[in-house]
Short mmCIF file of C-alpha atoms in Angstrom, two decimals:
data_model
loop_
_atom_site.label_atom_id
_atom_site.label_comp_id
_atom_site.label_asym_id
_atom_site.label_seq_id
_atom_site.Cartn_x
_atom_site.Cartn_y
_atom_site.Cartn_z
CA HIS A 21 24.10 -124.91 -64.06
CA HIS A 22 25.10 -124.91 -59.98
CA GLY A 23 22.27 -122.75 -58.67
CA GLY A 24 19.42 -122.82 -61.40
CA VAL A 25 18.96 -124.26 -64.82
CA GLY A 26 19.47 -121.98 -67.89
CA PRO A 27 18.88 -122.74 -71.55
CA LEU A 28 21.78 -124.49 -73.47
CA PRO A 29 24.26 -122.62 -75.34
CA SER A 30 24.37 -122.94 -78.87
CA ALA A 31 28.21 -122.62 -79.83
CA GLU A 32 29.29 -125.46 -77.16
CA ASN A 33 28.15 -129.24 -76.33
CA LEU A 34 27.66 -130.98 -73.54
CA SER A 35 30.28 -133.27 -72.29
CA PHE A 36 30.53 -136.97 -74.20
CA GLY A 37 29.80 -138.42 -70.57
CA SER A 38 26.65 -137.02 -70.34
CA ARG A 39 25.39 -137.27 -74.48
CA GLN A 40 25.72 -140.97 -73.12
CA VAL A 41 23.77 -141.04 -70.07
CA ILE A 42 21.04 -138.56 -71.11
CA ASN A 43 18.34 -140.15 -73.05
CA ALA A 44 19.75 -143.82 -73.38
CA GLN A 45 17.02 -146.05 -73.06
CA ARG A 46 15.79 -143.98 -76.62
CA LYS A 47 18.61 -144.13 -77.87
CA GLN A 48 19.11 -147.50 -77.52
CA ALA A 49 15.54 -147.76 -78.56
CA ILE A 50 16.43 -146.19 -81.79
CA ALA A 51 19.91 -148.25 -82.03
CA GLU A 52 17.81 -151.81 -82.10
CA THR A 53 15.99 -150.83 -85.09
CA ILE A 54 17.87 -149.13 -87.09
CA ALA A 55 19.80 -152.46 -86.87
CA LYS A 56 16.77 -153.83 -88.27
CA ASN A 57 16.33 -151.70 -91.39
CA ILE A 58 20.20 -153.19 -92.52
CA PRO A 59 20.77 -156.00 -93.93
CA ASP A 60 23.11 -158.03 -94.07
CA ASN A 61 25.90 -157.84 -96.62
CA ALA A 62 25.37 -154.06 -96.26
CA SER A 63 27.76 -151.61 -96.91
CA ILE A 64 27.35 -148.97 -93.98
CA SER A 65 28.69 -145.54 -92.66
CA LEU A 66 28.63 -144.38 -90.20
CA GLY A 67 29.95 -141.08 -88.17
CA ILE A 68 30.72 -139.46 -84.44
CA GLY A 69 28.97 -139.67 -81.45
CA THR A 70 26.80 -141.15 -78.46
CA THR A 71 23.71 -142.20 -80.96
CA ALA A 72 26.57 -144.10 -83.75
CA GLU A 73 28.08 -145.81 -80.96
CA ALA A 74 24.54 -147.14 -79.47
CA VAL A 75 23.74 -147.99 -83.13
CA ALA A 76 26.90 -149.95 -83.39
CA LYS A 77 26.46 -152.43 -80.33
CA GLN A 78 22.91 -152.85 -83.20
CA LEU A 79 24.95 -154.27 -85.81
CA LEU A 80 26.61 -156.86 -83.91
CA ASP A 81 23.29 -159.40 -84.82
CA LYS A 82 24.23 -158.64 -88.81
CA LYS A 83 26.63 -161.02 -90.67
CA GLY A 84 29.15 -159.54 -93.38
CA LEU A 85 28.74 -155.28 -92.94
CA LYS A 86 31.47 -153.87 -93.84
CA ILE A 87 31.71 -150.60 -92.17
CA ILE A 88 33.44 -146.88 -93.12
CA THR A 89 33.85 -144.64 -89.90
CA ASN A 90 35.59 -141.50 -88.41
CA ASN A 91 34.81 -142.89 -84.74
CA LEU A 92 37.91 -145.04 -83.52
CA ASN A 93 34.72 -146.44 -80.41
CA VAL A 94 32.51 -147.71 -83.42
CA ALA A 95 35.82 -149.33 -85.09
CA SER A 96 36.75 -150.65 -81.86
CA ILE A 97 32.95 -152.62 -81.33
CA LEU A 98 33.27 -153.66 -84.37
CA SER A 99 36.06 -155.47 -85.13
CA SER A 100 35.37 -157.65 -82.38
CA LYS A 101 32.96 -159.96 -85.55
CA ASP A 102 35.61 -162.25 -87.71
CA ASP A 103 33.00 -161.41 -90.35
CA PHE A 104 32.31 -157.21 -90.45
CA THR A 105 35.21 -155.24 -92.37
CA VAL A 106 36.16 -151.99 -90.94
CA ILE A 107 37.60 -149.70 -92.79
CA ILE A 108 38.20 -146.43 -90.36
CA ALA A 109 39.50 -142.73 -91.89
CA GLY A 110 42.48 -140.85 -91.77
CA GLY A 111 42.09 -137.33 -89.28
CA THR A 112 43.24 -135.77 -86.60
CA VAL A 113 41.48 -137.78 -84.10
CA ARG A 114 39.75 -135.99 -81.08
CA SER A 115 40.44 -137.37 -77.17
CA ARG A 116 36.82 -136.22 -75.34
CA ASP A 117 34.98 -138.59 -77.87
CA GLY A 118 37.49 -141.20 -80.35
CA GLY A 119 36.39 -138.36 -83.06
CA VAL A 120 38.05 -138.32 -86.22
CA ILE A 121 38.23 -135.09 -88.70
CA GLY A 122 39.93 -133.06 -90.24
CA GLU A 123 40.46 -132.59 -94.24
CA ALA A 124 42.16 -135.86 -94.85
CA THR A 125 38.82 -137.93 -94.05
CA LEU A 126 37.05 -135.77 -96.03
CA ASP A 127 39.19 -137.73 -98.50
CA PHE A 128 38.93 -140.74 -97.37
CA ILE A 129 35.12 -141.07 -96.76
CA ASN A 130 34.57 -139.37 -100.31
CA GLN A 131 36.30 -142.39 -102.38
CA PHE A 132 33.42 -144.50 -100.94
CA ARG A 133 29.73 -145.23 -101.35
CA VAL A 134 28.18 -146.69 -98.94
CA ASP A 135 24.68 -148.38 -98.90
CA TYR A 136 23.43 -146.94 -96.33
CA GLY A 137 25.42 -143.18 -94.35
CA ILE A 138 23.80 -143.24 -90.49
CA ILE A 139 24.30 -140.23 -88.74
CA GLY A 140 23.17 -138.30 -85.51
CA ILE A 141 22.75 -135.03 -84.37
CA SER A 142 22.75 -132.03 -81.60
CA GLY A 143 19.84 -130.41 -82.51
CA VAL A 144 16.50 -129.43 -85.54
CA ASP A 145 15.51 -126.59 -85.72
CA PRO A 146 11.47 -127.25 -84.63
CA GLN A 147 10.10 -125.19 -87.84
CA ASP A 148 12.93 -125.35 -91.10
CA GLY A 149 13.84 -128.70 -89.96
CA SER A 150 17.52 -127.60 -90.32
CA LEU A 151 19.68 -130.02 -88.68
CA LEU A 152 22.41 -128.76 -86.55
CA ASP A 153 25.72 -128.84 -84.97
CA TYR A 154 28.49 -127.28 -83.01
CA ASP A 155 31.47 -128.96 -84.60
CA TYR A 156 32.69 -127.20 -88.26
CA GLN A 157 34.73 -130.15 -89.05
CA GLU A 158 32.62 -132.48 -88.00
CA VAL A 159 29.75 -130.75 -89.57
CA ARG A 160 31.82 -131.25 -93.17
CA VAL A 161 31.93 -135.06 -92.17
CA ALA A 162 28.42 -135.75 -92.10
CA GLN A 163 27.47 -134.14 -94.95
CA SER A 164 30.04 -136.30 -96.83
CA ILE A 165 28.58 -139.27 -95.16
CA ILE A 166 25.28 -138.00 -96.40
CA ASN A 167 26.25 -137.22 -100.52
CA ASN A 168 28.29 -140.27 -100.63
CA SER A 169 25.18 -142.85 -99.07
CA ARG A 170 22.44 -143.93 -101.14
CA THR A 171 20.43 -144.35 -98.07
CA VAL A 172 20.61 -142.17 -95.39
CA PHE A 173 19.70 -142.19 -92.04
CA LEU A 174 19.09 -139.98 -89.28
CA ALA A 175 18.90 -141.45 -85.52
CA ALA A 176 17.69 -138.77 -83.62
CA ASP A 177 15.62 -138.56 -80.08
CA SER A 178 12.66 -136.25 -79.33
CA ALA A 179 15.74 -133.70 -77.05
CA LYS A 180 17.18 -132.43 -80.20
CA PHE A 181 14.03 -131.45 -81.43
CA GLY A 182 14.76 -127.27 -80.62
CA ARG A 183 17.52 -127.73 -79.44
CA SER A 184 20.06 -124.63 -81.02
CA ALA A 185 23.57 -125.38 -81.64
CA MET A 186 25.66 -122.34 -84.25
CA VAL A 187 26.83 -124.66 -87.32
CA ARG A 188 24.09 -125.89 -90.24
CA LEU A 189 24.56 -129.58 -91.57
CA GLY A 190 22.12 -129.61 -93.48
CA SER A 191 17.65 -129.86 -93.86
CA ILE A 192 16.30 -133.00 -92.04
CA ASN A 193 14.73 -133.69 -96.38
CA GLN A 194 17.62 -134.71 -97.45
CA VAL A 195 17.33 -138.08 -95.21
CA ASN A 196 15.77 -141.22 -96.74
CA THR A 197 14.37 -141.78 -92.82
CA LEU A 198 13.86 -140.02 -89.50
CA PHE A 199 14.26 -142.53 -86.23
CA THR A 200 12.94 -141.27 -83.24
CA ASP A 201 11.01 -142.24 -80.03
CA ILE A 202 8.47 -139.42 -80.46
CA LYS A 203 6.10 -137.08 -83.25
CA PRO A 204 8.15 -134.41 -84.74
CA PRO A 205 7.07 -131.01 -84.25
CA ALA A 206 4.11 -130.58 -86.65
CA ALA A 207 6.54 -128.55 -88.62
CA ILE A 208 8.70 -130.43 -89.27
CA GLN A 209 6.19 -134.07 -89.80
CA LYS A 210 4.96 -131.80 -92.70
CA ILE A 211 8.77 -131.26 -94.32
CA LEU A 212 9.31 -135.05 -94.43
CA ILE A 213 5.24 -136.19 -96.29
CA GLU A 214 6.20 -133.43 -98.07
CA HIS A 215 9.71 -134.25 -98.64
CA ASP A 216 8.71 -138.35 -98.71
CA VAL A 217 10.73 -138.50 -95.52
CA THR A 218 10.19 -141.36 -93.59
CA LEU A 219 9.22 -140.38 -90.41
CA THR A 220 10.23 -144.24 -87.63
CA LEU A 221 9.14 -144.03 -84.30
CA CYS A 222 11.25 -146.28 -81.55
CA LEU A 223 9.59 -146.44 -78.42
CA PRO A 224 11.64 -148.34 -75.49
CA GLU A 225 10.28 -151.61 -74.09
CA ASN A 226 9.05 -149.69 -70.94
CA THR A 227 6.88 -147.20 -72.60
CA LYS A 228 5.49 -150.07 -75.13
#
């Protein structure tokens, strides 16, 4: 903030534009690694956020994907491929980031059962692994993606560990693979081991 530095508030997220540039290289490395783990002709649910958009760009090299999304920006990116099927949820569009939320969105996503659900998160509690976010309606959509995906990928750069947000989405033990850029805190690593969650480290090229 002007004239000083303070902790991020737990009730309000950074602006969409700010989130696009923070840790951009690390988010890109995470997105590239996730895309490598998605086979051609898979079905995918892809949610809201800057990381989701980074993943969408990396998926353009794939073939025959079927994508369910509540993100207008993701839909715009992926609809450029003739061999992709992009299905977008109905609901209320947020002007700040093109996210689609609301009861209609939940009803829509609950109609599908996909191979891979890819979610981002605003914060991860460093002690108990709670997944945290700022918007209750966005959290409900992410919960539906988790519940309706055979495999769940969580994209979370290292800045998310220890970052506070007031709405609890769920627990890190609900995902199959965590994609991040450095090893998370020891308590999180213990949870991953106990619940057989795969940890995949994704480093930008200039840091390898």
